[in-house]
Short mmCIF file of C-alpha atoms in Angstrom, two decimals:
data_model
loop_
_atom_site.label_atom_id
_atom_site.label_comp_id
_atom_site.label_asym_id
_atom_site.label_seq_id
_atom_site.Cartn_x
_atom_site.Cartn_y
_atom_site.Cartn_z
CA UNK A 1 140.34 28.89 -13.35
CA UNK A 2 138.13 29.87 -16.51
CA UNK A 3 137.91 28.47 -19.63
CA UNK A 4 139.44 31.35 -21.40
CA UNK A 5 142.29 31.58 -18.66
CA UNK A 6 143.07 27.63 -19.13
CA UNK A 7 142.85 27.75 -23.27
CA UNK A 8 145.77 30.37 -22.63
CA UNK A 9 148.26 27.98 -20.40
CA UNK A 10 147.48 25.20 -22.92
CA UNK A 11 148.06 27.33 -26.00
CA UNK A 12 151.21 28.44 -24.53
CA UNK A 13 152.55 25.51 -23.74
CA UNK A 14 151.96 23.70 -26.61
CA UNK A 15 153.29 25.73 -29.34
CA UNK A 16 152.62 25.05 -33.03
CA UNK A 17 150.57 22.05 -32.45
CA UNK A 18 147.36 20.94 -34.39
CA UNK A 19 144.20 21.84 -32.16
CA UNK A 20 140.76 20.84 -33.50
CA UNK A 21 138.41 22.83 -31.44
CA UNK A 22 134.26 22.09 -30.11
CA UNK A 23 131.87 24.95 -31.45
CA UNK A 24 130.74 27.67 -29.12
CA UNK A 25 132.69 29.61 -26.79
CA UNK A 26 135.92 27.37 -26.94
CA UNK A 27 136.05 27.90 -30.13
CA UNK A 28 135.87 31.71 -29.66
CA UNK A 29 138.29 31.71 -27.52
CA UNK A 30 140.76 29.62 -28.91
CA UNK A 31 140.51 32.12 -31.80
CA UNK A 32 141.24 35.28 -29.98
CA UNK A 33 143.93 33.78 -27.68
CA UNK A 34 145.81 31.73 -30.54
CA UNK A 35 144.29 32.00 -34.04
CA UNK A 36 146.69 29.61 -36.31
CA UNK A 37 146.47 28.02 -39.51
CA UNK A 38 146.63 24.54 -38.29
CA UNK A 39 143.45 25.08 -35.63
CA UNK A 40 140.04 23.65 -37.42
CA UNK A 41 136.91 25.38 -35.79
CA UNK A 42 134.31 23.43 -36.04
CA UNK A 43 131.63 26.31 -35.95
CA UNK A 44 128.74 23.61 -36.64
CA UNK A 45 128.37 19.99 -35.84
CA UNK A 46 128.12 19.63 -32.03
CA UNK A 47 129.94 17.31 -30.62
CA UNK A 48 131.90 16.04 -33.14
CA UNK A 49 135.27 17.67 -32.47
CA UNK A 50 136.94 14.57 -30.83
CA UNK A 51 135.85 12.65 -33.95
CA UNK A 52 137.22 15.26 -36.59
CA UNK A 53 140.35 14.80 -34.19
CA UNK A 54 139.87 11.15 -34.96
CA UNK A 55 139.65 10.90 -38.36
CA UNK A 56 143.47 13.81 -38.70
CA UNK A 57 144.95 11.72 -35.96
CA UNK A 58 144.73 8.56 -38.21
CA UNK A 59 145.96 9.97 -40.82
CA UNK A 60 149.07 12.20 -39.94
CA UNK A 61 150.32 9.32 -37.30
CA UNK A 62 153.49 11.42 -36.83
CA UNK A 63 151.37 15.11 -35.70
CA UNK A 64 149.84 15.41 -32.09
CA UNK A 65 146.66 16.47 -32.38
CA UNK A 66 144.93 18.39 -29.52
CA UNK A 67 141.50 18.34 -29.10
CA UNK A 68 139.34 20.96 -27.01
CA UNK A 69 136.48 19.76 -26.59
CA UNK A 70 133.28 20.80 -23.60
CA UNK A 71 131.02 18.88 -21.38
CA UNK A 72 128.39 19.41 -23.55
CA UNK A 73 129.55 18.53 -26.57
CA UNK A 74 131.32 15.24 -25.60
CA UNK A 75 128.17 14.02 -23.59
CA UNK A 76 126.56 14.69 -27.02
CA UNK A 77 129.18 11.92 -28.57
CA UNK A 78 129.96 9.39 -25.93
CA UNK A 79 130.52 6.79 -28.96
CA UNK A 80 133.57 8.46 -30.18
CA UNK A 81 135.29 7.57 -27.18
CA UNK A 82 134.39 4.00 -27.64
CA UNK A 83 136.21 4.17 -30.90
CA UNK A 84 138.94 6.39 -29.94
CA UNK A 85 139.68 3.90 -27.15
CA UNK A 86 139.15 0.87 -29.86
CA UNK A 87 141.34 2.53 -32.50
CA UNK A 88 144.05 4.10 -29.65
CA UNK A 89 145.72 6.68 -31.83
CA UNK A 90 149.29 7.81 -29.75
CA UNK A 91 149.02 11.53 -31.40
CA UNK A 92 145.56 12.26 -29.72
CA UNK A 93 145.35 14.25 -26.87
CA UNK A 94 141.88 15.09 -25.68
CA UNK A 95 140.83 18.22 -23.33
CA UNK A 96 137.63 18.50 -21.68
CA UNK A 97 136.94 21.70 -20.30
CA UNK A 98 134.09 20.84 -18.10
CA UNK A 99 131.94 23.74 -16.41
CA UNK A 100 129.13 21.73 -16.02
CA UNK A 101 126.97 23.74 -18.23
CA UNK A 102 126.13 24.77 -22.11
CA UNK A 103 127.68 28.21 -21.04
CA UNK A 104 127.52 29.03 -25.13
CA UNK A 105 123.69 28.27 -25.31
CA UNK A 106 122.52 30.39 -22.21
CA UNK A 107 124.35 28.26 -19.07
CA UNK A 108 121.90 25.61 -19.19
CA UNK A 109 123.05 22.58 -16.65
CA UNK A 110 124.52 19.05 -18.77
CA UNK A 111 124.93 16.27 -16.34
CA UNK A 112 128.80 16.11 -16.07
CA UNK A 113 128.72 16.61 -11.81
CA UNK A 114 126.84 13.36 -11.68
CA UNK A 115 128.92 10.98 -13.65
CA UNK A 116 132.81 11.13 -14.31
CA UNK A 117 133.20 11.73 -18.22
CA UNK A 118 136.89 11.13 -17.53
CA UNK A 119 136.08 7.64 -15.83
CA UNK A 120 133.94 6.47 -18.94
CA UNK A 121 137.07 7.63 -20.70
CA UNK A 122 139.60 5.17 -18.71
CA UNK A 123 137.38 2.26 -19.25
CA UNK A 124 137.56 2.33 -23.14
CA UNK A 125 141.27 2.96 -22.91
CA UNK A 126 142.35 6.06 -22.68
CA UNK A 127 144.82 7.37 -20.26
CA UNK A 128 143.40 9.81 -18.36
CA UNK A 129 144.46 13.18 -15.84
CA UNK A 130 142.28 15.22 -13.85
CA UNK A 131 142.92 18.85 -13.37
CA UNK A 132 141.22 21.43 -10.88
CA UNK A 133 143.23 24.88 -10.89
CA UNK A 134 146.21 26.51 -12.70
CA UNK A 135 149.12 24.30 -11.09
CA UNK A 136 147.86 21.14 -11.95
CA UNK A 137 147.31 22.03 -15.39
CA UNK A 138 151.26 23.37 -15.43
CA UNK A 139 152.24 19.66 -13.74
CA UNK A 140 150.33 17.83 -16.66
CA UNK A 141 151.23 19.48 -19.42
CA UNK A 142 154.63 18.44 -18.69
CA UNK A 143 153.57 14.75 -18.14
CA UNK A 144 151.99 14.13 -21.18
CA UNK A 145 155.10 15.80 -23.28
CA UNK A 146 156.33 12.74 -23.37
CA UNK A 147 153.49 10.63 -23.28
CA UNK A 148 151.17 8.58 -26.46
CA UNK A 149 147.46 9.31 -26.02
CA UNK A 150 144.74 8.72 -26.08
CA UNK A 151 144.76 10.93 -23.13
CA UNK A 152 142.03 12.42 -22.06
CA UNK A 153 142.69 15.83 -19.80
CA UNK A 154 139.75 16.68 -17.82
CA UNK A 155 139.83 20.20 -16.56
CA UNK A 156 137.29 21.56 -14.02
CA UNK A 157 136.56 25.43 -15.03
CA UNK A 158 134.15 28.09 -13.70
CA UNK A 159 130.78 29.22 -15.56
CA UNK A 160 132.14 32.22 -17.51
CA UNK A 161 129.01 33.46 -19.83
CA UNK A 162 131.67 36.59 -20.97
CA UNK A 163 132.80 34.93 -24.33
CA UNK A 164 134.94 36.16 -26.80
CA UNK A 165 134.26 37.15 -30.73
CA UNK A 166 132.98 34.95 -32.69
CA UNK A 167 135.17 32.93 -35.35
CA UNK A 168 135.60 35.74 -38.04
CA UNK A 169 137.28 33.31 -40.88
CA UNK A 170 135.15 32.01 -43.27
CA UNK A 171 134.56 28.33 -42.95
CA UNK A 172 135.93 27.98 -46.55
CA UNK A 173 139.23 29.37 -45.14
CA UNK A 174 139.55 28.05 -42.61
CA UNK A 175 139.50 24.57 -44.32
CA UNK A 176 142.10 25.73 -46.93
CA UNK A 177 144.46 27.21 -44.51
CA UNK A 178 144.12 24.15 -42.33
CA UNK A 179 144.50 21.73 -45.51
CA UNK A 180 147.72 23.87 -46.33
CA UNK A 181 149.28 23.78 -43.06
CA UNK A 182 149.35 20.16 -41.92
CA UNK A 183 150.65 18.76 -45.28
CA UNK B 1 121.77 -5.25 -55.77
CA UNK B 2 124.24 -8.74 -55.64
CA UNK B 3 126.61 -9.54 -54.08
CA UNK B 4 129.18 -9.89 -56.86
CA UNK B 5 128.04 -6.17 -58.20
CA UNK B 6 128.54 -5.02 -54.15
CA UNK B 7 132.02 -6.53 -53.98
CA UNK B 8 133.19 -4.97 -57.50
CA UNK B 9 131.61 -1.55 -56.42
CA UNK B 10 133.98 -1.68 -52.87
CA UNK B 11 136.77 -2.54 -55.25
CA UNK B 12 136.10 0.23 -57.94
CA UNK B 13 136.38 2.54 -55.05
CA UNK B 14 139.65 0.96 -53.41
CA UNK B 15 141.42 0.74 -56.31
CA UNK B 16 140.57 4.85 -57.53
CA UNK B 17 142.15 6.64 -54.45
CA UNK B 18 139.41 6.30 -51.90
CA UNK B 19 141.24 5.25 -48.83
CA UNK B 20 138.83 5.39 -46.47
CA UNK B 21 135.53 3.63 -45.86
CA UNK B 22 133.74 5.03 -42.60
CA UNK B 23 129.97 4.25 -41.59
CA UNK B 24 127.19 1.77 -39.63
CA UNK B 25 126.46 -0.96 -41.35
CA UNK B 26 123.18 -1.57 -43.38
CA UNK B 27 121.54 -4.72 -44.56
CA UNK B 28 121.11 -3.56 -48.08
CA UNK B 29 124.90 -2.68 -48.52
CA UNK B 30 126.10 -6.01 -46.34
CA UNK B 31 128.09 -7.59 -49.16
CA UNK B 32 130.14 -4.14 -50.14
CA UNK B 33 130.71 -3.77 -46.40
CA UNK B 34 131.28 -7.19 -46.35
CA UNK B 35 134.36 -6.63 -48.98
CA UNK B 36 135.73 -3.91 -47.02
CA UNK B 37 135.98 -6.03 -43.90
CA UNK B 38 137.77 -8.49 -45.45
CA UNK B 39 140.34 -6.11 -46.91
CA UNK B 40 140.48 -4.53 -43.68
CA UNK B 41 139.65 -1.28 -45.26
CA UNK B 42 136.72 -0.77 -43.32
CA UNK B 43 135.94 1.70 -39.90
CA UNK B 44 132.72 1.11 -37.88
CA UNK B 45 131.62 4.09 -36.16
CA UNK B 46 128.91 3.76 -33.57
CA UNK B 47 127.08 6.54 -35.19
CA UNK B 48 126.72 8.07 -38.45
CA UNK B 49 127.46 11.81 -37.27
CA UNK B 50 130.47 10.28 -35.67
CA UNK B 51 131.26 8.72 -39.14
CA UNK B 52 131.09 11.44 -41.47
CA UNK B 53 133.50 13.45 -38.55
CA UNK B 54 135.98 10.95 -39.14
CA UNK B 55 135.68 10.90 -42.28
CA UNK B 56 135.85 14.48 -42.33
CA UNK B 57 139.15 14.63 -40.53
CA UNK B 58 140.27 12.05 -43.05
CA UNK B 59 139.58 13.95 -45.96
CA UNK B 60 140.83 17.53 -44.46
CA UNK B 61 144.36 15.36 -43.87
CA UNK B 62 144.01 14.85 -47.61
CA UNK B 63 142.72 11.31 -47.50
CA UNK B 64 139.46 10.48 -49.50
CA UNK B 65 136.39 9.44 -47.98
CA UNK B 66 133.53 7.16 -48.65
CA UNK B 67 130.82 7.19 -45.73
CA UNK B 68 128.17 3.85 -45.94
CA UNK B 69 124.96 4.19 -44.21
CA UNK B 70 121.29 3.47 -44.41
CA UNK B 71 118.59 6.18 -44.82
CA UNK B 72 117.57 6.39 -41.50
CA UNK B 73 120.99 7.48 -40.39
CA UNK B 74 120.93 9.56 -43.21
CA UNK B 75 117.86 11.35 -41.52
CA UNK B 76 120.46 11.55 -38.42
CA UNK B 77 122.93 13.19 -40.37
CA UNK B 78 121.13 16.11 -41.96
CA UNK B 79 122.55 18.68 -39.61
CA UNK B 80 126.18 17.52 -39.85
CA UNK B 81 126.11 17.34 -43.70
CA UNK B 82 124.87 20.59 -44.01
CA UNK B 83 126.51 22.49 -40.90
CA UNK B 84 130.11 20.59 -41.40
CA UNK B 85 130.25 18.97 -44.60
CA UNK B 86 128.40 21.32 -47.06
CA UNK B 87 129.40 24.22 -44.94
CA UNK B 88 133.62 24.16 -45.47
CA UNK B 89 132.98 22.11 -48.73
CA UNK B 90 134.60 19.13 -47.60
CA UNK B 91 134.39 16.50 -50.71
CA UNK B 92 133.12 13.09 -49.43
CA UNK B 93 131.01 10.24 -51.29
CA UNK B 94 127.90 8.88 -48.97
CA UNK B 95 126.77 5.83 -50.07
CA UNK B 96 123.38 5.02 -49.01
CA UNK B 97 120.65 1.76 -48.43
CA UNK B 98 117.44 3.30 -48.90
CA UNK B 99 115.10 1.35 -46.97
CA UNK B 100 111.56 1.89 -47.75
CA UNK B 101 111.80 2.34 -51.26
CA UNK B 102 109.12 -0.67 -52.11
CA UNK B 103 105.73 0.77 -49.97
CA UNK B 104 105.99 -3.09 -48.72
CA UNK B 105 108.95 -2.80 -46.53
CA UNK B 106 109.04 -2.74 -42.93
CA UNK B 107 107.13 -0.43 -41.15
CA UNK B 108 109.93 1.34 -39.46
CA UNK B 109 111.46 2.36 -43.35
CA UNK B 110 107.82 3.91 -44.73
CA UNK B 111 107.79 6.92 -44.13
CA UNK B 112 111.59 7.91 -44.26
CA UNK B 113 111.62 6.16 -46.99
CA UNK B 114 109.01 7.73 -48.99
CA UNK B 115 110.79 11.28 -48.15
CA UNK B 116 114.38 10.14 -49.15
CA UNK B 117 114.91 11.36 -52.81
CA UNK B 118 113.03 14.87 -51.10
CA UNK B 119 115.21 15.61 -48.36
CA UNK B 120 118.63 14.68 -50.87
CA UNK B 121 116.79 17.61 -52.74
CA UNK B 122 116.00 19.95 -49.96
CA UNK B 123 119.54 19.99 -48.47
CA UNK B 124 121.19 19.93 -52.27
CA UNK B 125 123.11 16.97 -51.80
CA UNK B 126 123.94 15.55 -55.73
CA UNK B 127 122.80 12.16 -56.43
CA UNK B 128 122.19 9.38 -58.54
CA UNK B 129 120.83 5.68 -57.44
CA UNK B 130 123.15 2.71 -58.82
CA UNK B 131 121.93 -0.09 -60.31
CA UNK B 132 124.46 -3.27 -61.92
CA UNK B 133 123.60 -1.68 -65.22
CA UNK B 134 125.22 1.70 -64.56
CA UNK B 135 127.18 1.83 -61.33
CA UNK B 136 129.99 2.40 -63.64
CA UNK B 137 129.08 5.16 -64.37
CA UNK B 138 127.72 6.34 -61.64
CA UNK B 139 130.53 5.78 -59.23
CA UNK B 140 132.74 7.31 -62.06
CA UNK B 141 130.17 10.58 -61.67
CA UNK B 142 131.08 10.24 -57.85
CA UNK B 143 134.58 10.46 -58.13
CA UNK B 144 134.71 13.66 -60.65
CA UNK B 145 132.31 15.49 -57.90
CA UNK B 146 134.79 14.70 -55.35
CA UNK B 147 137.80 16.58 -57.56
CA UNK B 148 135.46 19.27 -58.02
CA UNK B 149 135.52 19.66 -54.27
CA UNK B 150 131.64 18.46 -53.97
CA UNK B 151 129.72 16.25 -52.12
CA UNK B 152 127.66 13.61 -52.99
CA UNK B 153 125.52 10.39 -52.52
CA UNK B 154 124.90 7.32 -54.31
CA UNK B 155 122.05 5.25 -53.65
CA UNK B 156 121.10 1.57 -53.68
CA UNK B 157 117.17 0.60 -52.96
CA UNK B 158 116.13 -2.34 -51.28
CA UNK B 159 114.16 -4.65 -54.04
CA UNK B 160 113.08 -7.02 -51.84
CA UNK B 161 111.59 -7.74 -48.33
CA UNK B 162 113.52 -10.29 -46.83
#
C-alpha cells in the first residue's frame, strides 16, 4: 500500500471529519484526494502537526480530530507525544504513515525501522494499532469508530517519490475557511 | 520584574479573554508562571515549537493564546513563527525572558542575548519590553494587536544575576 492509496481508504471512511495534516507530500495528497474546509495544511513547521492537532483537540472536546502525520516529521517532535499522552484528549486520533524515509525531501532514510514509533507511543498512553496492507487498515478503521484516543495508527507504506500538486490555497485561506468550518 | 507585578500581569491576561497560557518555563518569568500554575491555567510543553503549535491549534479553534518562553527558545522558534505563525496570520501574544540583557549574565545568555531586540526586528515580530511602570499599557498594546489579527511579543529583561 502507498501513501496516496491509504490517505484515500482513510478519507473515505471517515467522512466530514477534522484532519490536520504534516507538510510535504501528505499534505499534497490529502489535498488532491479530499480537499475540505475543515483540513489545516500545515505547509511549514515540520513536525508540528500532532501538536496543532493538540492544541483543536483541547478545545472542540466534542470534534474528532485526525491527524496525518509521517515518520519524519513525528521523529522531529517526539515531545508532543509525551504531552498528548499526559493531556489524553478522547477526540485525537493520530496516523503515522511511516515509509521509512523523507520521501518529500529527496527519499532520504529517518530511523523509524530501528525503533517502534508506535511503541514509544503506548508507553506515554496512547492506545495504539499497527497496520501493514489495505485489509488491516479496513479492520481498524472500524475499531476505533467507537473508540476515545489518543490512538495512534501506525501504517507501514511503500517509498512513493510520485507526489501530488502542491497545496494551491493560500495559507491565509486556508486558515479562514478552517476557522469558519469548525465553529 | 516582582513578583507582585508578575502575578497581576498573569491576571490582566486571564481576566481579558486569553484562555490559554502555553510555553517552557523561564527563570525570569517564574512568578507569572508561577500564577498560572496555581490557577491551573497553565500548559507545559516540552518544547517551545511544540508550544506555539498548541497554541496555534488553540487559537485557530478560536481560543486566545499567550505563549511564555525565554530567549533562547525564542532562537528555537524562529522558523515556526515565521513559517506557521506569521505565515496564516495566526494572532498570538509571546511573552518573553530575555536572558543576557545585562553583558554580566551567564555565559550561555551573551551572545543570544545581545542579538535579541535584532532578530524581533529581522523576522518583524511587534514588540515592546514591560516594565511595572507601563505593563499596562503595554499588555493593553498586546491585546489590540491580537484583534487586529497580529502577532506579537512582550519582553521582560533579567536585571539581575542571581
Amino acid at each position: 500500500m502507498n501513501r496516496k492509496e491509504a490517505i484515500q481508504i482513510i478519507s473515505d471512511r471517515i467522512g466530514d471529519e477534522i484532519i490536520v495534516s504534516a507538510n510535504g507530500f501528505i499534505g499534497r495528497d490529502l489535498f488532491e484526494i479530499n480537499d475540505k474546509e475543515n483540513n489545516f495544511y500545515m505547509i511549514g513547521s515540520m513536525g508540528l502537526s500532532s501538536s496543532i492537532g493538540l492544541g483543536i483537540a483541547l478545545k472542540k472536546p466534542k470534534k474528532r480530530v485526525y491527524i496525518f502525520d509521517g515518520d519524519g516529521n513525528i521523529l522531529m517532535n517526539l515531545g508532543s507525544l509525551a504531552t498528548i499522552g499526559y493531556l489524553k484528549p478522547r477526540n485525537f486520533f493520530h496516523f503515522i504513515f511511516d515509509n521509512n524515509a523523507h520521501e518529500s525531501t529527496g527519499g532520504q532514510p529517518t530511523v523509524s525501522n530501528s525503533i517502534k514509533i508506535q511503541k514509544i507511543a503506548k508507553v506515554t498512553g496512547y492506545k495504539i494499532f499497527e497496520v501493514r496492507n489495505h485489509t488491516e487498515l479496513q479492520k481498524v478503521l472500524t475499531k476505533i469508530k467507537n473508540m476515545s484516543g489518543p490512538t495512534m495508527i501506525h501504517i507501514k507504506i511503500e517509498r512513493n517519490s510520485k507526489s501530488s500538486k502542491r497545496v494551491k490555497h493560500d495559507p491565509i485561506h486556508i486558515r479562514d475557511r478552517f476557522m469558519r468550518s469548525i465553529k | 520584574m516582582s513578583e507582585d507585578f508578575q502575578r497581576k500581569i498573569f491576571d490582566f491576561f486571564a481576566k481579558n479573554k486569553i484562555e490559554n497560557f502555553v510555553g517552557v518555563p523561564d527563570s525570569t518569568l517564574k512568578h507569572f508562571i508561577a500564577r498560572g500554575l496555581e490557577q491551573k491555567k497553565i500548559l507545559i510543553a516540552t518544547r517551545e515549537e511544540e508550544a506555539i503549535g498548541i497554541a496555534a491549534g488553540m487559537t485557530l479553534s478560536k481560543s486566545l493564546s499567550l505563549v511564555f518562553m525565554q530567549n533562547a527558545g525564542f532562537a528555537n522558534s524562529i522558523s515556526t513563527i515565521t513559517s506557521l505563525i506569521q505565515l496564516y496570520s495566526i494572532p498570538i501574544i509571546f511573552l518573553i525572558g530575555w536572558r543576557g540583557y545585562l553583558p554580566s549574565d551567564a555565559p550561555e545568555h551573551t551572545k543570544i542575548g545581545k542579538i535579541q531586540p535584532s532578530l524581533l526586528k529581522l523576522i518583524g515580530l511587534r514588540s515592546k519590553i514591560i516594565m511595572e511602570k507601563n505593563w499596562q499599557n503595554n499588555c493593553r498594546w498586546a491585546l489590540q494587536q491580537l484583534r487586529h489579527n497580529r502577532s506579537c511579543a512582550l519582553i521582560i529583561r533579567r536585571l539581575s544575576n542571581e
